[in-house]
Amino acid sequence: MEGSRKGAVDMLAGADLSLGLPGGDGAKLDFVRTGCKRGFSATEVDLKLDLNAKESPSSVEKVKPADPARPPAKAQVVGWPPVRSYRKNVMAHNNKNSSDEDQAAEKGVASGAAAALSFVKVSMDGAPYLRKIDLKMYKTYKELSDALGKMFGSFTAGNYEAHQGMIDFMNENKLKGLLNSSDYVSTYEDKDGDWMLVGDVPWEMFIASCKRLRIMKGSEAIGLAPRAMEKCKGRG
Amino acid sequence: MSENNHHLHHPQQNHFCPAETMSEDEEPSRPSPPPPELGSKKTRNCAAVHPSPHSDRVLEIVLEHVLQFLTASRDRNAASLVSKSWYRTEALTRSDVFIGNCYSVSPARVTTRFPRVRSVVIKGRPRFADFNLMPQNWGGHFGPWVATMGKAYPLLERVYLKRMSLTDRDLCLLADSFTKFKELVLVCCEGFGTSGLTAVVSKCRQLRVLDLSDTEVSYDGVDWISYFPEGETCLESLIFDCVECPINFEALESLVARSPALKKLRLNREVSIGQLYRLMVSAPNLTHLGTGAFGHPEPQDPNNQEMDYAAAFSACKSLVCLSGFREVMPDYLPAIYSVCANLTSLNLSYANIDVEQFKSVICQCFKLQILWVLDSVYDEGLQAVAATCRDLRELRVFPLNAQEDVEGPVSEVGLQAISEGCPKLESILYFCQRMTNAAVIAMSNNCPDLVVFRLCIMGRHQPDHITGAPMDEGFGAIVMNCKKLTRLAISGLLTDRAFAYIGMYGKLVRTLSVAFAGDSDTGLKYVLEGCPKLQKLEIRDSPFGDAALVSGLHHYYNMRFLWMSTCQLSRQGCQEVARALPRLSVELLSYEENEKMDDDTVDVLYMYRSLQGPRDDAPQFVTIL
């Protein structure tokens, strides 16, 4: 114990404790080595003072050497920076929903982080509260339909089976047949702020552009049909 | 009571019950209970103890009365060391128990020594578990505690848990066991759902505080808000801003309307701005408000024009603490202008607003003492803070984009400005992509009252970005000049020199967080040998090995815990420590289950003093030496 304390004091004394602006300490790397040679046990670890080969056995897949000019992109390390997952998730979600795409690009949001979460709100006419779902958890419209059916199953009065075919996603043919029924219809708000019928576009396009979902009564969906068709044609 | 005798002979070694002597640097602040009236025969914990006065009994009765004025655990621990009589009397009169590490002592031991407890604080997982550095299901279960306390403390009023795991059944047991239960505070906890909450709110009729800050609650379909009993409630504080569950608004609105004592209300992001409006109108006496989403009105909200949000805020004359803004639409921010002048605490750390929007708010907050923001306010925003908030005590700047190798909006410029404008600063947490020693040194000189200094330069091993030097001098200045410093988190490129400074000057440091720092064992040795008050040491990915570990043997019984992950420890080194210190629980955690026994290098070392010996609920990936 004595030896190391002495070592510490000598190390600091030798290096001038003025703590002024760094810049005069060109020999910073050397003194550490000298200090360590005083009175420590023999099992001291080799000093690795070469900045370029900083090798701590970290939990990262591969560590690229630190290039003084501009380090190449490092693989993301577990738990670093130390921000709690809850906060990371919330901010990623908020970034995605931000309508200002320039803002997102400027902040350099990795597409990985933004795409990792696609929570959208789902509301159903007549239900007392909204739900939030992660679209990325589903691969097809059918899966989504089943999930929504389970979620909102308790709220529909009348003629539904609890699970199957409860919320039927529209295609152009079915739409006409449904206009006068009390069946529920799923609609979504896309990136442009337009309300569209769920089911028109390929799944990938849907989850990329869907900002929120609303399950409304079939009779109220009349006005959507023409716009939906126009938009589909526009997208080609 | 052998420990009792032991420590009377060796006062320097804290071998007595570690649980009660741990540091309180993070003990949640609450107003100390008013001293009991001496004249009253109903002084709790007192009258029943010694029914018949007797010559030396008289002294004990006097002692009981006197001890009731001692509320701080540390003082009580000291009092308990004076003599057997004092130990006994103190134990019988202690009403607040603080357990800094749930595995340091068994529940039975606590209830045996302290039979008349009204309030309990228990902490579980170490902090690095928040960052996925600890495998799941490590432990920290509330179950054994509530089972034992349920029988021993029927009059328990308050439970505060941090980083513990609870089940619905635990909460049901709590609700059934404690008829006078008043306060439940769960910070960073998980493991239960809305069913558990339902049990508490429906059965604990005297519930005053329900605080679920940063706690995960799973939604199992039960609408817990509607289970508060009918009629007026005693609720003073309802905090659920991080609970990701849908909320039945009608039930919430009714609850707020029939809770006349409600002062603190923090809503989750499921509550829309229109719903917030209605709540504020019915509860203008709030002192602490978490606004929920604060975004676009929802389809179910009435027409926007009918809502005068600014008037709703103006009506809240007592509002001093504002948070929320979980999905903020900046257009609605001006509604809060009227309360800015009264605010002492403002949390915008989930609000992605730009510099101008931020400045328009902050320039009015001249009484602000606590500010949490995102780095999207830029250095310019921090300069505005420095210009207005002369009284600032605590600042936290979180990253909008928590990654390395991106351009950062805040830098040494912001830190320098804050140091110049906010001389009363006591606590800072600052995430940035670049920093200089000069700015850190400036802060050490300008803010002598700093107690907590946590700087996170997000790029690993990042040097001073102007000089290219390590960040040793900056952190050295902090420990040298900030004489009240008790908590320090370091980052950036750091050599053993930084640790030498900490060991030399950090005489009051109790908590130290280290990541990707240091050159050799020497660094850690400096700290273990130089910092007598060190209680909590958490290290990751730093080149410290067995030699360093062994150099701290003299100190580990005085610490709450040591965490070292992905360092250069070997199993033998840890074994040596375990052999030398029998009352230390030395846990080795493995990231890969199957490699536990073969590999000699240690993934995670987590060790802590414990009176109860190795715990029996350790999962597969934990080896206790």
GROMACS .gro file of N, CA and C in nm, chain A residues 1 4-5 7-9 11-12 15-17 19-22 25 28 31-32 36 40-41 43 45 47-49 51 54 56-59 63 70-88 90-91 93-95 103 106-110 113 121 129-132 212, chain B residues 130-133 188 214 219 241-242 244 246-248 269-270 298-299 326-327 349-350 352 374 376 378 398-405 431 437-438 441 456-458 460-461 464 467 470 473 476-477 480 493 497 500-501 504-505 515-516 518-522 525-526 529 540-541 547 566-568:
model
  426
    1MET      N    1   0.084  -0.120   0.000
    1MET     CA    2   0.000   0.000   0.000
    1MET      C    3   0.087   0.124   0.000
    4SER      N    4   0.250   0.207  -0.340
    4SER     CA    5   0.168   0.261  -0.448
    4SER      C    6   0.133   0.405  -0.420
    5ARG      N    7   0.110   0.439  -0.294
    5ARG     CA    8   0.077   0.576  -0.262
    5ARG      C    9   0.193   0.666  -0.297
    7GLY      N   10   0.408   0.603  -0.512
    7GLY     CA   11   0.412   0.609  -0.658
    7GLY      C   12   0.317   0.713  -0.711
    8ALA      N   13   0.198   0.718  -0.653
    8ALA     CA   14   0.097   0.811  -0.701
    8ALA      C   15   0.144   0.954  -0.680
    9VAL      N   16   0.195   0.980  -0.560
    9VAL     CA   17   0.239   1.117  -0.530
    9VAL      C   18   0.351   1.157  -0.622
   11MET      N   19   0.422   1.039  -0.912
   11MET     CA   20   0.375   1.055  -1.048
   11MET      C   21   0.316   1.193  -1.068
   12LEU      N   22   0.233   1.234  -0.974
   12LEU     CA   23   0.167   1.362  -0.993
   12LEU      C   24   0.264   1.477  -0.973
   15ALA      N   25   0.482   1.549  -1.262
   15ALA     CA   26   0.419   1.601  -1.382
   15ALA      C   27   0.361   1.739  -1.362
   16ASP      N   28   0.396   1.807  -1.254
   16ASP     CA   29   0.355   1.946  -1.235
   16ASP      C   30   0.205   1.961  -1.218
   17LEU      N   31   0.164   1.971  -1.091
   17LEU     CA   32   0.022   1.968  -1.059
   17LEU      C   33  -0.053   2.096  -1.086
   19LEU      N   34  -0.232   2.176  -1.327
   19LEU     CA   35  -0.360   2.154  -1.394
   19LEU      C   36  -0.399   2.269  -1.483
   20GLY      N   37  -0.302   2.324  -1.549
   20GLY     CA   38  -0.334   2.429  -1.644
   20GLY      C   39  -0.383   2.367  -1.772
   21LEU      N   40  -0.395   2.447  -1.873
   21LEU     CA   41  -0.442   2.394  -2.000
   21LEU      C   42  -0.346   2.287  -2.048
   22PRO      N   43  -0.400   2.176  -2.088
   22PRO     CA   44  -0.311   2.073  -2.142
   22PRO      C   45  -0.249   2.120  -2.272
   25ASP      N   46   0.194   1.900  -2.194
   25ASP     CA   47   0.223   1.765  -2.143
   25ASP      C   48   0.247   1.668  -2.256
   28LYS      N   49   0.316   1.285  -2.181
   28LYS     CA   50   0.214   1.221  -2.098
   28LYS      C   51   0.226   1.069  -2.101
   31PHE      N   52   0.533   0.917  -1.867
   31PHE     CA   53   0.545   0.919  -1.722
   31PHE      C   54   0.466   0.807  -1.659
   32VAL      N   55   0.360   0.769  -1.722
   32VAL     CA   56   0.278   0.662  -1.664
   32VAL      C   57   0.361   0.537  -1.648
   36CYS      N   58   0.470   0.351  -1.285
   36CYS     CA   59   0.433   0.214  -1.252
   36CYS      C   60   0.549   0.131  -1.208
   40PHE      N   61   0.551  -0.184  -0.716
   40PHE     CA   62   0.428  -0.261  -0.728
   40PHE      C   63   0.460  -0.408  -0.737
   41SER      N   64   0.358  -0.485  -0.723
   41SER     CA   65   0.382  -0.629  -0.726
   41SER      C   66   0.421  -0.671  -0.866
   43THR      N   67   0.306  -0.882  -1.061
   43THR     CA   68   0.206  -0.924  -1.159
   43THR      C   69   0.140  -0.807  -1.228
   45VAL      N   70   0.020  -0.562  -1.509
   45VAL     CA   71  -0.018  -0.588  -1.648
   45VAL      C   72   0.066  -0.502  -1.739
   47LEU      N   73   0.164  -0.243  -1.991
   47LEU     CA   74   0.097  -0.120  -2.030
   47LEU      C   75   0.077  -0.118  -2.179
   48LYS      N   76  -0.043  -0.081  -2.216
   48LYS     CA   77  -0.067  -0.070  -2.359
   48LYS      C   78  -0.097   0.076  -2.386
   49LEU      N   79   0.006   0.149  -2.415
   49LEU     CA   80  -0.013   0.292  -2.427
   49LEU      C   81  -0.029   0.339  -2.569
   51LEU      N   82  -0.223   0.431  -2.851
   51LEU     CA   83  -0.362   0.465  -2.869
   51LEU      C   84  -0.426   0.387  -2.982
   54LYS      N   85  -0.571   0.023  -2.886
   54LYS     CA   86  -0.641   0.015  -2.758
   54LYS      C   87  -0.725  -0.111  -2.756
   56SER      N   88  -0.923  -0.320  -2.512
   56SER     CA   89  -0.987  -0.374  -2.393
   56SER      C   90  -1.079  -0.484  -2.442
   57PRO      N   91  -1.083  -0.593  -2.370
   57PRO     CA   92  -1.166  -0.706  -2.417
   57PRO      C   93  -1.313  -0.674  -2.398
   58SER      N   94  -1.359  -0.582  -2.479
   58SER     CA   95  -1.495  -0.534  -2.456
   58SER      C   96  -1.596  -0.627  -2.520
   59SER      N   97  -1.718  -0.600  -2.490
   59SER     CA   98  -1.823  -0.689  -2.534
   59SER      C   99  -1.866  -0.660  -2.677
   63VAL      N  100  -1.348  -0.429  -3.265
   63VAL     CA  101  -1.312  -0.291  -3.232
   63VAL      C  102  -1.214  -0.241  -3.335
   70ARG      N  103  -1.016   1.055  -3.798
   70ARG     CA  104  -1.160   1.034  -3.781
   70ARG      C  105  -1.182   0.885  -3.768
   71PRO      N  106  -1.224   0.842  -3.653
   71PRO     CA  107  -1.237   0.698  -3.634
   71PRO      C  108  -1.344   0.641  -3.728
   72PRO      N  109  -1.318   0.525  -3.785
   72PRO     CA  110  -1.422   0.463  -3.866
   72PRO      C  111  -1.536   0.419  -3.776
   73ALA      N  112  -1.649   0.394  -3.834
   73ALA     CA  113  -1.768   0.362  -3.755
   73ALA      C  114  -1.741   0.239  -3.669
   74LYS      N  115  -1.763   0.251  -3.541
   74LYS     CA  116  -1.743   0.138  -3.452
   74LYS      C  117  -1.872   0.059  -3.441
   75ALA      N  118  -1.857  -0.068  -3.419
   75ALA     CA  119  -1.975  -0.148  -3.392
   75ALA      C  120  -2.035  -0.101  -3.261
   76GLN      N  121  -2.166  -0.100  -3.254
   76GLN     CA  122  -2.231  -0.053  -3.132
   76GLN      C  123  -2.207  -0.151  -3.019
   77VAL      N  124  -2.170  -0.101  -2.907
   77VAL     CA  125  -2.140  -0.183  -2.791
   77VAL      C  126  -2.265  -0.197  -2.705
   78VAL      N  127  -2.279  -0.314  -2.642
   78VAL     CA  128  -2.392  -0.333  -2.552
   78VAL      C  129  -2.388  -0.229  -2.440
   79GLY      N  130  -2.503  -0.168  -2.418
   79GLY     CA  131  -2.514  -0.079  -2.303
   79GLY      C  132  -2.430   0.046  -2.310
   80TRP      N  133  -2.391   0.085  -2.431
   80TRP     CA  134  -2.312   0.208  -2.441
   80TRP      C  135  -2.364   0.291  -2.558
   81PRO      N  136  -2.385   0.419  -2.543
   81PRO     CA  137  -2.372   0.498  -2.421
   81PRO      C  138  -2.475   0.455  -2.316
   82PRO      N  139  -2.447   0.485  -2.191
   82PRO     CA  140  -2.534   0.436  -2.083
   82PRO      C  141  -2.665   0.513  -2.075
   83VAL      N  142  -2.754   0.480  -2.166
   83VAL     CA  143  -2.887   0.538  -2.166
   83VAL      C  144  -2.986   0.424  -2.149
   84ARG      N  145  -3.082   0.439  -2.062
   84ARG     CA  146  -3.174   0.330  -2.034
   84ARG      C  147  -3.258   0.297  -2.157
   85SER      N  148  -3.291   0.169  -2.172
   85SER     CA  149  -3.364   0.125  -2.293
   85SER      C  150  -3.495   0.198  -2.310
   86TYR      N  151  -3.562   0.225  -2.200
   86TYR     CA  152  -3.690   0.293  -2.210
   86TYR      C  153  -3.673   0.425  -2.283
   87ARG      N  154  -3.574   0.501  -2.244
   87ARG     CA  155  -3.551   0.630  -2.306
   87ARG      C  156  -3.513   0.614  -2.453
   88LYS      N  157  -3.427   0.518  -2.480
   88LYS     CA  158  -3.386   0.495  -2.620
   88LYS      C  159  -3.507   0.462  -2.706
   90VAL      N  160  -3.828   0.530  -2.652
   90VAL     CA  161  -3.920   0.643  -2.666
   90VAL      C  162  -3.865   0.741  -2.768
   91MET      N  163  -3.737   0.770  -2.763
   91MET     CA  164  -3.681   0.869  -2.855
   91MET      C  165  -3.680   0.817  -2.997
   93HIS      N  166  -3.892   0.612  -3.121
   93HIS     CA  167  -4.031   0.618  -3.165
   93HIS      C  168  -4.068   0.760  -3.201
   94ASN      N  169  -4.030   0.856  -3.119
   94ASN     CA  170  -4.064   0.995  -3.149
   94ASN      C  171  -3.997   1.042  -3.277
   95ASN      N  172  -3.875   0.997  -3.299
   95ASN     CA  173  -3.805   1.034  -3.421
   95ASN      C  174  -3.879   0.984  -3.543
  103GLN      N  175  -3.525   1.685  -4.032
  103GLN     CA  176  -3.477   1.686  -3.894
  103GLN      C  177  -3.414   1.553  -3.858
  106GLU      N  178  -3.081   1.511  -4.037
  106GLU     CA  179  -2.978   1.597  -3.981
  106GLU      C  180  -2.922   1.538  -3.853
  107LYS      N  181  -3.007   1.479  -3.777
  107LYS     CA  182  -2.959   1.422  -3.652
  107LYS      C  183  -2.892   1.288  -3.675
  108GLY      N  184  -2.883   1.249  -3.797
  108GLY     CA  185  -2.810   1.127  -3.827
  108GLY      C  186  -2.870   1.004  -3.765
  109VAL      N  187  -2.999   0.999  -3.757
  109VAL     CA  188  -3.062   0.881  -3.700
  109VAL      C  189  -3.034   0.762  -3.790
  110ALA      N  190  -2.968   0.662  -3.734
  110ALA     CA  191  -2.941   0.543  -3.814
  110ALA      C  192  -3.073   0.479  -3.853
  113ALA      N  193  -3.194   0.226  -3.613
  113ALA     CA  194  -3.261   0.265  -3.489
  113ALA      C  195  -3.404   0.306  -3.515
  121LYS      N  196  -5.047   0.394  -3.314
  121LYS     CA  197  -5.166   0.392  -3.230
  121LYS      C  198  -5.280   0.330  -3.308
  129TYR      N  199  -6.042   0.336  -2.505
  129TYR     CA  200  -5.904   0.384  -2.512
  129TYR      C  201  -5.831   0.327  -2.633
  130LEU      N  202  -5.718   0.387  -2.660
  130LEU     CA  203  -5.638   0.348  -2.775
  130LEU      C  204  -5.541   0.237  -2.736
  131ARG      N  205  -5.487   0.171  -2.834
  131ARG     CA  206  -5.379   0.075  -2.812
  131ARG      C  207  -5.262   0.115  -2.899
  132LYS      N  208  -5.148   0.064  -2.858
  132LYS     CA  209  -5.029   0.086  -2.940
  132LYS      C  210  -4.975  -0.048  -2.981
  212ARG      N  211  -5.077   0.569  -3.817
  212ARG     CA  212  -5.173   0.528  -3.715
  212ARG      C  213  -5.286   0.452  -3.779
  366ASP      N  214  -2.931  -0.158  -1.568
  366ASP     CA  215  -3.019  -0.074  -1.651
  366ASP      C  216  -2.972  -0.072  -1.796
  367PHE      N  217  -2.845  -0.101  -1.819
  367PHE     CA  218  -2.788  -0.087  -1.953
  367PHE      C  219  -2.762  -0.224  -2.015
  368ASN      N  220  -2.841  -0.321  -1.976
  368ASN     CA  221  -2.832  -0.456  -2.035
  368ASN      C  222  -2.698  -0.523  -2.009
  369LEU      N  223  -2.627  -0.481  -1.905
  369LEU     CA  224  -2.499  -0.546  -1.875
  369LEU      C  225  -2.516  -0.664  -1.781
  424CYS      N  226  -3.768   0.200  -1.120
  424CYS     CA  227  -3.695   0.104  -1.204
  424CYS      C  228  -3.724  -0.041  -1.166
  450ASP      N  229  -4.031   0.521  -1.387
  450ASP     CA  230  -3.940   0.434  -1.462
  450ASP      C  231  -3.964   0.286  -1.438
  455TYR      N  232  -4.938  -0.480  -1.932
  455TYR     CA  233  -5.082  -0.463  -1.938
  455TYR      C  234  -5.146  -0.599  -1.952
  477ASP      N  235  -4.591   0.808  -1.527
  477ASP     CA  236  -4.557   0.863  -1.658
  477ASP      C  237  -4.482   0.767  -1.749
  478CYS      N  238  -4.420   0.665  -1.693
  478CYS     CA  239  -4.347   0.572  -1.780
  478CYS      C  240  -4.421   0.439  -1.797
  480GLU      N  241  -4.640   0.201  -1.974
  480GLU     CA  242  -4.687   0.191  -2.113
  480GLU      C  243  -4.813   0.108  -2.121
  482PRO      N  244  -5.255   0.136  -2.164
  482PRO     CA  245  -5.366   0.227  -2.191
  482PRO      C  246  -5.436   0.263  -2.060
  483ILE      N  247  -5.496   0.378  -2.061
  483ILE     CA  248  -5.560   0.430  -1.940
  483ILE      C  249  -5.705   0.461  -1.971
  484ASN      N  250  -5.792   0.417  -1.883
  484ASN     CA  251  -5.933   0.449  -1.898
  484ASN      C  252  -5.952   0.592  -1.852
  505ARG      N  253  -4.799   0.869  -2.166
  505ARG     CA  254  -4.818   0.930  -2.298
  505ARG      C  255  -4.947   0.885  -2.366
  506GLU      N  256  -5.021   0.798  -2.297
  506GLU     CA  257  -5.151   0.762  -2.352
  506GLU      C  258  -5.255   0.872  -2.327
  534GLU      N  259  -5.638   1.421  -2.997
  534GLU     CA  260  -5.682   1.292  -3.049
  534GLU      C  261  -5.822   1.302  -3.106
  535PRO      N  262  -5.864   1.203  -3.183
  535PRO     CA  263  -6.000   1.206  -3.237
  535PRO      C  264  -6.106   1.221  -3.129
  562ARG      N  265  -4.432   1.403  -2.381
  562ARG     CA  266  -4.380   1.278  -2.434
  562ARG      C  267  -4.389   1.271  -2.585
  563GLU      N  268  -4.486   1.338  -2.645
  563GLU     CA  269  -4.496   1.338  -2.792
  563GLU      C  270  -4.528   1.479  -2.835
  585SER      N  271  -3.686   1.627  -2.110
  585SER     CA  272  -3.592   1.530  -2.166
  585SER      C  273  -3.655   1.428  -2.259
  586TYR      N  274  -3.786   1.435  -2.277
  586TYR     CA  275  -3.848   1.353  -2.379
  586TYR      C  276  -3.905   1.439  -2.492
  588ASN      N  277  -3.859   1.652  -2.807
  588ASN     CA  278  -3.769   1.683  -2.917
  588ASN      C  279  -3.809   1.817  -2.977
  610LEU      N  280  -3.298   1.749  -2.359
  610LEU     CA  281  -3.230   1.672  -2.462
  610LEU      C  282  -3.121   1.758  -2.524
  612SER      N  283  -3.085   1.815  -2.810
  612SER     CA  284  -3.137   1.885  -2.928
  612SER      C  285  -3.155   2.034  -2.904
  614TYR      N  286  -2.904   2.212  -2.834
  614TYR     CA  287  -2.775   2.262  -2.881
  614TYR      C  288  -2.701   2.345  -2.775
  634PHE      N  289  -2.955   1.486  -2.190
  634PHE     CA  290  -2.961   1.351  -2.245
  634PHE      C  291  -2.943   1.355  -2.396
  635PRO      N  292  -2.892   1.247  -2.455
  635PRO     CA  293  -2.875   1.246  -2.599
  635PRO      C  294  -3.004   1.208  -2.670
  636LEU      N  295  -3.037   1.286  -2.771
  636LEU     CA  296  -3.151   1.249  -2.855
  636LEU      C  297  -3.117   1.122  -2.931
  637ASN      N  298  -2.994   1.114  -2.970
  637ASN     CA  299  -2.948   1.006  -3.054
  637ASN      C  300  -2.832   0.938  -2.984
  638ALA      N  301  -2.860   0.831  -2.912
  638ALA     CA  302  -2.760   0.772  -2.823
  638ALA      C  303  -2.667   0.679  -2.898
  639GLN      N  304  -2.586   0.736  -2.983
  639GLN     CA  305  -2.492   0.653  -3.058
  639GLN      C  306  -2.357   0.719  -3.057
  640GLU      N  307  -2.256   0.640  -3.088
  640GLU     CA  308  -2.124   0.699  -3.108
  640GLU      C  309  -2.112   0.747  -3.252
  641ASP      N  310  -2.009   0.821  -3.278
  641ASP     CA  311  -1.973   0.857  -3.415
  641ASP      C  312  -2.080   0.931  -3.491
  667PHE      N  313  -2.428   1.436  -2.147
  667PHE     CA  314  -2.390   1.349  -2.258
  667PHE      C  315  -2.344   1.437  -2.374
  673ASN      N  316  -1.062   1.941  -2.197
  673ASN     CA  317  -1.020   1.954  -2.058
  673ASN      C  318  -1.047   2.095  -2.008
  674ALA      N  319  -1.028   2.192  -2.094
  674ALA     CA  320  -1.043   2.331  -2.051
  674ALA      C  321  -1.182   2.358  -1.996
  677ILE      N  322  -1.221   2.185  -1.660
  677ILE     CA  323  -1.146   2.258  -1.558
  677ILE      C  324  -1.219   2.385  -1.521
  692CYS      N  325  -2.049   1.208  -1.977
  692CYS     CA  326  -2.042   1.093  -2.066
  692CYS      C  327  -2.008   1.139  -2.207
  693ILE      N  328  -1.881   1.125  -2.241
  693ILE     CA  329  -1.838   1.151  -2.378
  693ILE      C  330  -1.866   1.022  -2.454
  694MET      N  331  -1.960   1.030  -2.547
  694MET     CA  332  -2.017   0.906  -2.598
  694MET      C  333  -1.923   0.823  -2.684
  696ARG      N  334  -1.613   0.615  -2.735
  696ARG     CA  335  -1.519   0.553  -2.642
  696ARG      C  336  -1.377   0.601  -2.667
  697HIS      N  337  -1.302   0.619  -2.560
  697HIS     CA  338  -1.160   0.659  -2.569
  697HIS      C  339  -1.141   0.793  -2.641
  700ASP      N  340  -0.948   1.485  -2.560
  700ASP     CA  341  -0.980   1.627  -2.573
  700ASP      C  342  -0.981   1.659  -2.722
  703THR      N  343  -0.705   1.945  -2.821
  703THR     CA  344  -0.562   1.920  -2.800
  703THR      C  345  -0.523   1.776  -2.829
  706PRO      N  346  -0.545   1.316  -2.335
  706PRO     CA  347  -0.646   1.246  -2.256
  706PRO      C  348  -0.723   1.344  -2.168
  709GLU      N  349  -0.669   1.559  -1.710
  709GLU     CA  350  -0.657   1.687  -1.639
  709GLU      C  351  -0.792   1.742  -1.601
  712GLY      N  352  -0.924   1.543  -1.316
  712GLY     CA  353  -0.837   1.573  -1.203
  712GLY      C  354  -0.875   1.704  -1.137
  713ALA      N  355  -0.906   1.802  -1.219
  713ALA     CA  356  -0.946   1.931  -1.164
  713ALA      C  357  -1.076   1.919  -1.088
  716MET      N  358  -1.008   1.775  -0.755
  716MET     CA  359  -0.924   1.862  -0.674
  716MET      C  360  -1.000   1.984  -0.625
  729LEU      N  361  -1.097   0.944  -2.324
  729LEU     CA  362  -0.967   0.880  -2.314
  729LEU      C  363  -0.905   0.912  -2.178
  733ARG      N  364  -0.331   0.816  -1.490
  733ARG     CA  365  -0.313   0.946  -1.423
  733ARG      C  366  -0.445   0.999  -1.368
  736ALA      N  367  -0.505   0.835  -1.055
  736ALA     CA  368  -0.417   0.887  -0.952
  736ALA      C  369  -0.476   1.013  -0.890
  737TYR      N  370  -0.530   1.099  -0.974
  737TYR     CA  371  -0.594   1.219  -0.924
  737TYR      C  372  -0.712   1.185  -0.834
  740MET      N  373  -0.601   1.058  -0.509
  740MET     CA  374  -0.532   1.161  -0.430
  740MET      C  375  -0.630   1.262  -0.373
  741TYR      N  376  -0.728   1.304  -0.451
  741TYR     CA  377  -0.814   1.415  -0.412
  741TYR      C  378  -0.959   1.378  -0.385
  751ALA      N  379  -1.581   0.354  -1.732
  751ALA     CA  380  -1.605   0.275  -1.852
  751ALA      C  381  -1.495   0.303  -1.953
  752PHE      N  382  -1.438   0.198  -2.008
  752PHE     CA  383  -1.336   0.210  -2.113
  752PHE      C  384  -1.225   0.306  -2.073
  754GLY      N  385  -0.844   0.386  -1.830
  754GLY     CA  386  -0.728   0.337  -1.757
  754GLY      C  387  -0.633   0.257  -1.845
  755ASP      N  388  -0.512   0.237  -1.794
  755ASP     CA  389  -0.411   0.163  -1.868
  755ASP      C  390  -0.376   0.031  -1.804
  756SER      N  391  -0.381   0.024  -1.671
  756SER     CA  392  -0.327  -0.093  -1.602
  756SER      C  393  -0.388  -0.104  -1.465
  757ASP      N  394  -0.350  -0.209  -1.396
  757ASP     CA  395  -0.395  -0.232  -1.259
  757ASP      C  396  -0.371  -0.111  -1.170
  758THR      N  397  -0.266  -0.039  -1.201
  758THR     CA  398  -0.229   0.076  -1.119
  758THR      C  399  -0.345   0.171  -1.100
  761LYS      N  400  -0.585   0.051  -0.847
  761LYS     CA  401  -0.521   0.051  -0.715
  761LYS      C  402  -0.524   0.190  -0.653
  762TYR      N  403  -0.494   0.291  -0.734
  762TYR     CA  404  -0.498   0.428  -0.682
  762TYR      C  405  -0.631   0.457  -0.615
  765GLU      N  406  -0.704   0.239  -0.293
  765GLU     CA  407  -0.619   0.274  -0.180
  765GLU      C  408  -0.638   0.418  -0.136
  776ARG      N  409  -1.663  -0.099  -1.618
  776ARG     CA  410  -1.682  -0.189  -1.731
  776ARG      C  411  -1.572  -0.168  -1.833
  777ASP      N  412  -1.532  -0.278  -1.899
  777ASP     CA  413  -1.442  -0.269  -2.014
  777ASP      C  414  -1.317  -0.186  -1.987
  783ALA      N  415  -0.449  -0.833  -0.978
  783ALA     CA  416  -0.362  -0.759  -0.886
  783ALA      C  417  -0.434  -0.637  -0.831
  802THR      N  418  -1.634  -0.729  -1.799
  802THR     CA  419  -1.545  -0.728  -1.915
  802THR      C  420  -1.415  -0.655  -1.884
  803CYS      N  421  -1.357  -0.687  -1.770
  803CYS     CA  422  -1.224  -0.637  -1.736
  803CYS      C  423  -1.127  -0.754  -1.755
  804GLN      N  424  -1.018  -0.756  -1.679
  804GLN     CA  425  -0.921  -0.863  -1.700
  804GLN      C  426  -0.907  -0.951  -1.577
   0.00000   0.00000   0.00000
